[in-house]
PDB file of C-alpha atoms in Angstrom:
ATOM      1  CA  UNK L   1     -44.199  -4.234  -9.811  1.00 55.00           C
ATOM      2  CA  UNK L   2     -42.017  -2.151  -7.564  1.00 57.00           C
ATOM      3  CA  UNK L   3     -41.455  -5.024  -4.865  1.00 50.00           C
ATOM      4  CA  UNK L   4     -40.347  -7.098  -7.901  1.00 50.00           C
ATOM      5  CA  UNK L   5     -38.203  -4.481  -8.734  1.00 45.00           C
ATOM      6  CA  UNK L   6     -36.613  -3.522  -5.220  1.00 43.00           C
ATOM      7  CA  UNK L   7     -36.156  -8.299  -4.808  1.00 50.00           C
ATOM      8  CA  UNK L   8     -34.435  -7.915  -7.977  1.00 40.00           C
ATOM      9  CA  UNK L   9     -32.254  -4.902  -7.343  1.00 46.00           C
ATOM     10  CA  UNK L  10     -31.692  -6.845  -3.794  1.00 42.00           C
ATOM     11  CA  UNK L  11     -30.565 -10.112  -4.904  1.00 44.00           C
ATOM     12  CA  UNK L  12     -28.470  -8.579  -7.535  1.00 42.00           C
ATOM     13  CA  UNK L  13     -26.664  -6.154  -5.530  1.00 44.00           C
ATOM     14  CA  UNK L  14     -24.209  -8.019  -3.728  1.00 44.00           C
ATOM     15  CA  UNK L  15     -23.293  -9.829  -6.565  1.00 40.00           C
ATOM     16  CA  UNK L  16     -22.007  -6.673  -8.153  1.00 40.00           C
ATOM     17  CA  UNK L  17     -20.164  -5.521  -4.860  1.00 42.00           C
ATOM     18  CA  UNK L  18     -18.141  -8.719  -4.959  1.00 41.00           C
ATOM     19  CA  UNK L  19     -14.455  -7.757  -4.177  1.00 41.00           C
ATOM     20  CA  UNK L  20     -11.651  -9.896  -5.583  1.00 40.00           C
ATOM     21  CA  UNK L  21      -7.753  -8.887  -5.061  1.00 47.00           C
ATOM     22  CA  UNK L  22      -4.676 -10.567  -4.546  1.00 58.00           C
ATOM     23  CA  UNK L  23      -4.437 -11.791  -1.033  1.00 72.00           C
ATOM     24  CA  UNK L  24      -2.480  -9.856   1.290  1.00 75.00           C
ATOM     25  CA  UNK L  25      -0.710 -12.322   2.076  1.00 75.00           C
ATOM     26  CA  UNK L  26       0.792 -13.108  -1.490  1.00 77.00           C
ATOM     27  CA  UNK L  27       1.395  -9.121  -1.494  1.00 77.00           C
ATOM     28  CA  UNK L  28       4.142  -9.888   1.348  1.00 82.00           C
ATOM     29  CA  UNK L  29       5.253 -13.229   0.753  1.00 80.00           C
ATOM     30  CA  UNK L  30       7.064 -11.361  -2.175  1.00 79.00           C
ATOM     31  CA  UNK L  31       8.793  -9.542   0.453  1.00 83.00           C
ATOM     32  CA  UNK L  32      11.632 -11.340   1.405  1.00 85.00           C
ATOM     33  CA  UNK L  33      14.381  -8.421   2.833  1.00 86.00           C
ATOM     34  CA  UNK L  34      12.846  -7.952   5.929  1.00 88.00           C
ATOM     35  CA  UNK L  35      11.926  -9.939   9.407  1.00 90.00           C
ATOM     36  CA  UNK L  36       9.075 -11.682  10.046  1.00 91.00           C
ATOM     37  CA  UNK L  37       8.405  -8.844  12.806  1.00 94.00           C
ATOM     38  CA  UNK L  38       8.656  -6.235  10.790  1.00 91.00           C
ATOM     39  CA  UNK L  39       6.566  -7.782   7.404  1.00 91.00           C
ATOM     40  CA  UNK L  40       3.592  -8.033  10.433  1.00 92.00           C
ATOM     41  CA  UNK L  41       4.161  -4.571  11.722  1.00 94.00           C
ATOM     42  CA  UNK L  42       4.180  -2.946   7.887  1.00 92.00           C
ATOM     43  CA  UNK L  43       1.274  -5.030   6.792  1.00 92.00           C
ATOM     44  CA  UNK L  44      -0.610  -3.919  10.333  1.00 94.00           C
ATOM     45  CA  UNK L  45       0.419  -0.297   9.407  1.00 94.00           C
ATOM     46  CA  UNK L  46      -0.971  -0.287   5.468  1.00 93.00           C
ATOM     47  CA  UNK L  47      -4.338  -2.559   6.377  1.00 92.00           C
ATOM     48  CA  UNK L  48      -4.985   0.624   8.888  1.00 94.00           C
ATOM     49  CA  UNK L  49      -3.812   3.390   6.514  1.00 93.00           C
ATOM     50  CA  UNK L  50      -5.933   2.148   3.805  1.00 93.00           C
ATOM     51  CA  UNK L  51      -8.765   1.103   6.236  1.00 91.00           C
ATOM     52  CA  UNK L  52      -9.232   4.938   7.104  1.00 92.00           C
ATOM     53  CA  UNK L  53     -10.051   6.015   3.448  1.00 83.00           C
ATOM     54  CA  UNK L  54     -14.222   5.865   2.362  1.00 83.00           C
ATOM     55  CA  UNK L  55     -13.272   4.527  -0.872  1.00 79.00           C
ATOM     56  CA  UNK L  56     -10.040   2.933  -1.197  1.00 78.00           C
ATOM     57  CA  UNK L  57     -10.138   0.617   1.654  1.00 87.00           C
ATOM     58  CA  UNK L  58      -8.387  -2.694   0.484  1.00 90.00           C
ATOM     59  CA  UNK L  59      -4.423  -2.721   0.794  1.00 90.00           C
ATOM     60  CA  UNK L  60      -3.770  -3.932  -2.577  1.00 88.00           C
ATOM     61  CA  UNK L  61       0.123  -3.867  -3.557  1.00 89.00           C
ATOM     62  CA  UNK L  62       3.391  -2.538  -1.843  1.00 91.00           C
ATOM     63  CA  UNK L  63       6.373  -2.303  -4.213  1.00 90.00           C
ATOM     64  CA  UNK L  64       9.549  -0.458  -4.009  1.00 91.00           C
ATOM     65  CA  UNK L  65       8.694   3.364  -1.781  1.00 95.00           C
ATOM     66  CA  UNK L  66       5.087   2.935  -2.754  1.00 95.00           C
ATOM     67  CA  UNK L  67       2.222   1.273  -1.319  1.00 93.00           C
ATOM     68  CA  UNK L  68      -1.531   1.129  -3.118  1.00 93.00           C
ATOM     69  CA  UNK L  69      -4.927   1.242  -1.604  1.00 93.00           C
ATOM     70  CA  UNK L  70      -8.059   0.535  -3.871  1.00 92.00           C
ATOM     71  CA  UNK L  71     -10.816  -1.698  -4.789  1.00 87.00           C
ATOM     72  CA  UNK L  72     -11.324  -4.447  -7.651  1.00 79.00           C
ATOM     73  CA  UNK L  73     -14.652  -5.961  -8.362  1.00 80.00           C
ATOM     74  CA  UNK L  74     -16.040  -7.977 -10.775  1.00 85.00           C
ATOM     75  CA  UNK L  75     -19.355  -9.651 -11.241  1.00 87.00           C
ATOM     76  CA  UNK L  76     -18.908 -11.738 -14.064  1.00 88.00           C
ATOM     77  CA  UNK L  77     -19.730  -8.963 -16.646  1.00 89.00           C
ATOM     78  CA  UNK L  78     -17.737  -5.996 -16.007  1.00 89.00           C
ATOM     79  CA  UNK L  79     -14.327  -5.747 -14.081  1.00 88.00           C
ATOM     80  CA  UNK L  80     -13.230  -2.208 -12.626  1.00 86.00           C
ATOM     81  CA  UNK L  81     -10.598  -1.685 -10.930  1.00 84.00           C
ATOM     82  CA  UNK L  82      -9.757   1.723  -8.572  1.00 87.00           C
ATOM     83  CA  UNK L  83      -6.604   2.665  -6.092  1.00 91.00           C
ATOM     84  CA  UNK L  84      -4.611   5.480  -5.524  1.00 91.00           C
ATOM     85  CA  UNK L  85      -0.461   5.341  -4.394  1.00 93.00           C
ATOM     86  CA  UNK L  86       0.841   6.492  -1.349  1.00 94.00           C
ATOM     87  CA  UNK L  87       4.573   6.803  -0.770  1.00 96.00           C
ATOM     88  CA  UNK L  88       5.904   4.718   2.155  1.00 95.00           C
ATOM     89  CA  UNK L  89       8.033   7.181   5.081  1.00 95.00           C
ATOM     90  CA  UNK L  90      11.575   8.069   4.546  1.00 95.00           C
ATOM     91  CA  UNK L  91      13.968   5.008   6.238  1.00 93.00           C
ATOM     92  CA  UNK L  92      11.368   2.509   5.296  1.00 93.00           C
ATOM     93  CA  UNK L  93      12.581  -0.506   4.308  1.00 92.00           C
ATOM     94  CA  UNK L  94      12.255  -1.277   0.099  1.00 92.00           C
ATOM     95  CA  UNK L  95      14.827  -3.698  -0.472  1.00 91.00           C
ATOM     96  CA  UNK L  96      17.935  -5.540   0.478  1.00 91.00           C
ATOM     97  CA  UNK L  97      20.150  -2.748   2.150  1.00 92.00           C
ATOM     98  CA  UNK L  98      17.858  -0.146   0.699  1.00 94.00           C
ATOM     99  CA  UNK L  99      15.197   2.478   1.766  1.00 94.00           C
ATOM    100  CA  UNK L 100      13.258   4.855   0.901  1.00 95.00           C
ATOM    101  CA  UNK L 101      14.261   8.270   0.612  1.00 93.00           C
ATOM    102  CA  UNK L 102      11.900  11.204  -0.911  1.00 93.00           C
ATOM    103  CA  UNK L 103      10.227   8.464  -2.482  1.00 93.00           C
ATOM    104  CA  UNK L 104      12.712   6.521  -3.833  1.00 94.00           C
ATOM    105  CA  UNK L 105      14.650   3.080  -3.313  1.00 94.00           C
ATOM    106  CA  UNK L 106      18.288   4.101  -3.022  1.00 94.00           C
ATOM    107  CA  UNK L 107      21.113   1.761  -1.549  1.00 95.00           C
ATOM    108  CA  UNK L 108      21.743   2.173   2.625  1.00 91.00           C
ATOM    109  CA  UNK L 109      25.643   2.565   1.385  1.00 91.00           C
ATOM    110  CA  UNK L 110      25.481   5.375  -0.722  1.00 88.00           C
ATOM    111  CA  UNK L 111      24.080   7.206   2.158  1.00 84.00           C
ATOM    112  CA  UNK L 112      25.969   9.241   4.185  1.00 84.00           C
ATOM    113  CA  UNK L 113      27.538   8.111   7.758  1.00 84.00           C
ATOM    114  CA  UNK L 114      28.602  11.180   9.629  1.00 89.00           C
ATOM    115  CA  UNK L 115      28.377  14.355   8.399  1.00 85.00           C
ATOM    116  CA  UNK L 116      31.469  15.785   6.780  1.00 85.00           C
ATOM    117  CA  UNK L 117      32.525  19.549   6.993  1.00 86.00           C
ATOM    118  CA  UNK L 118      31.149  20.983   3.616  1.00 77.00           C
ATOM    119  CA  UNK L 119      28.805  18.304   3.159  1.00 67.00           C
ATOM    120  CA  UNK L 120      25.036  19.744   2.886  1.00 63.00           C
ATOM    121  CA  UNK L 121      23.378  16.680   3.844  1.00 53.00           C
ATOM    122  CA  UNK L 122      22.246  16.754   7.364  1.00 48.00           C
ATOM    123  CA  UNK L 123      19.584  14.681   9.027  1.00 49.00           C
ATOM    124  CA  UNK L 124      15.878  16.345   8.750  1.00 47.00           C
ATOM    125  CA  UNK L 125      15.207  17.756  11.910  1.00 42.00           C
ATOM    126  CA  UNK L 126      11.452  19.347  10.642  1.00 42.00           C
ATOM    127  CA  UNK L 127      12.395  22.896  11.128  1.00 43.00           C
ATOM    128  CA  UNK L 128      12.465  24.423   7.314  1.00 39.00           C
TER     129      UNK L 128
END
């Protein structure tokens, strides 16, 4: 009875593991603002990022400053779906003329050129 049992739970198991998500590359066919260079070096970046996590391994959507990591299975009877967001770096990329910035889109234009006397924006430096 128990070798019947462990075949079953055997043959079974992989069915249950199956993984189905949007391809990656439909994820970046979608975006269209940046070079062919740099689409390969962001995707190369995210597969690794989200390769390094135990349980959120599959790079699974990139939109606007965020980019998400997860699973989705389903085995024909139940469908679950997991993932967690990640923001992409400051100066990334997220649209035409735009990038991210604290973790939001904003327009390349509105940001400042040279710093003005009185103006509190300055670049980062990483000394708080």
């Amino acid at each position: 009875m128990q070798l019947v049992l462990f075949i079953v739970i055997v043959t079974f198991t992989p069915l249950s593991c199956e993984v189905q998500s949007e391809s990656i590359s439909a994820i970046f066919e979608k975006i269209d603002y940046m070079s062919q260079k740099c689409k390969d070096k962001l995707r190369d970046d995210l597969v690794k990022k989200c390769g390094e996590s135990s349980y959120q391994t599959q790079l699974v959507d990139v939109s606007g400053c965020k980019y998400k990591c997860g699973e989705q299975h389903n085995n024909g009877l139940t469908k679950a779906t997991t993932g967690q967001e990640f923001p992409l770096n400051d100066w990334a990329p997220c649209g035409h003329d735009m990038v991210c910035r604290d973790g939001q889109c904003i327009d390349r234009c509105l940001l400042p050129f040279v710093n003005l006397k009185g103006d509190k924006a300055s670049p980062r430096t990483g000394n708080s």
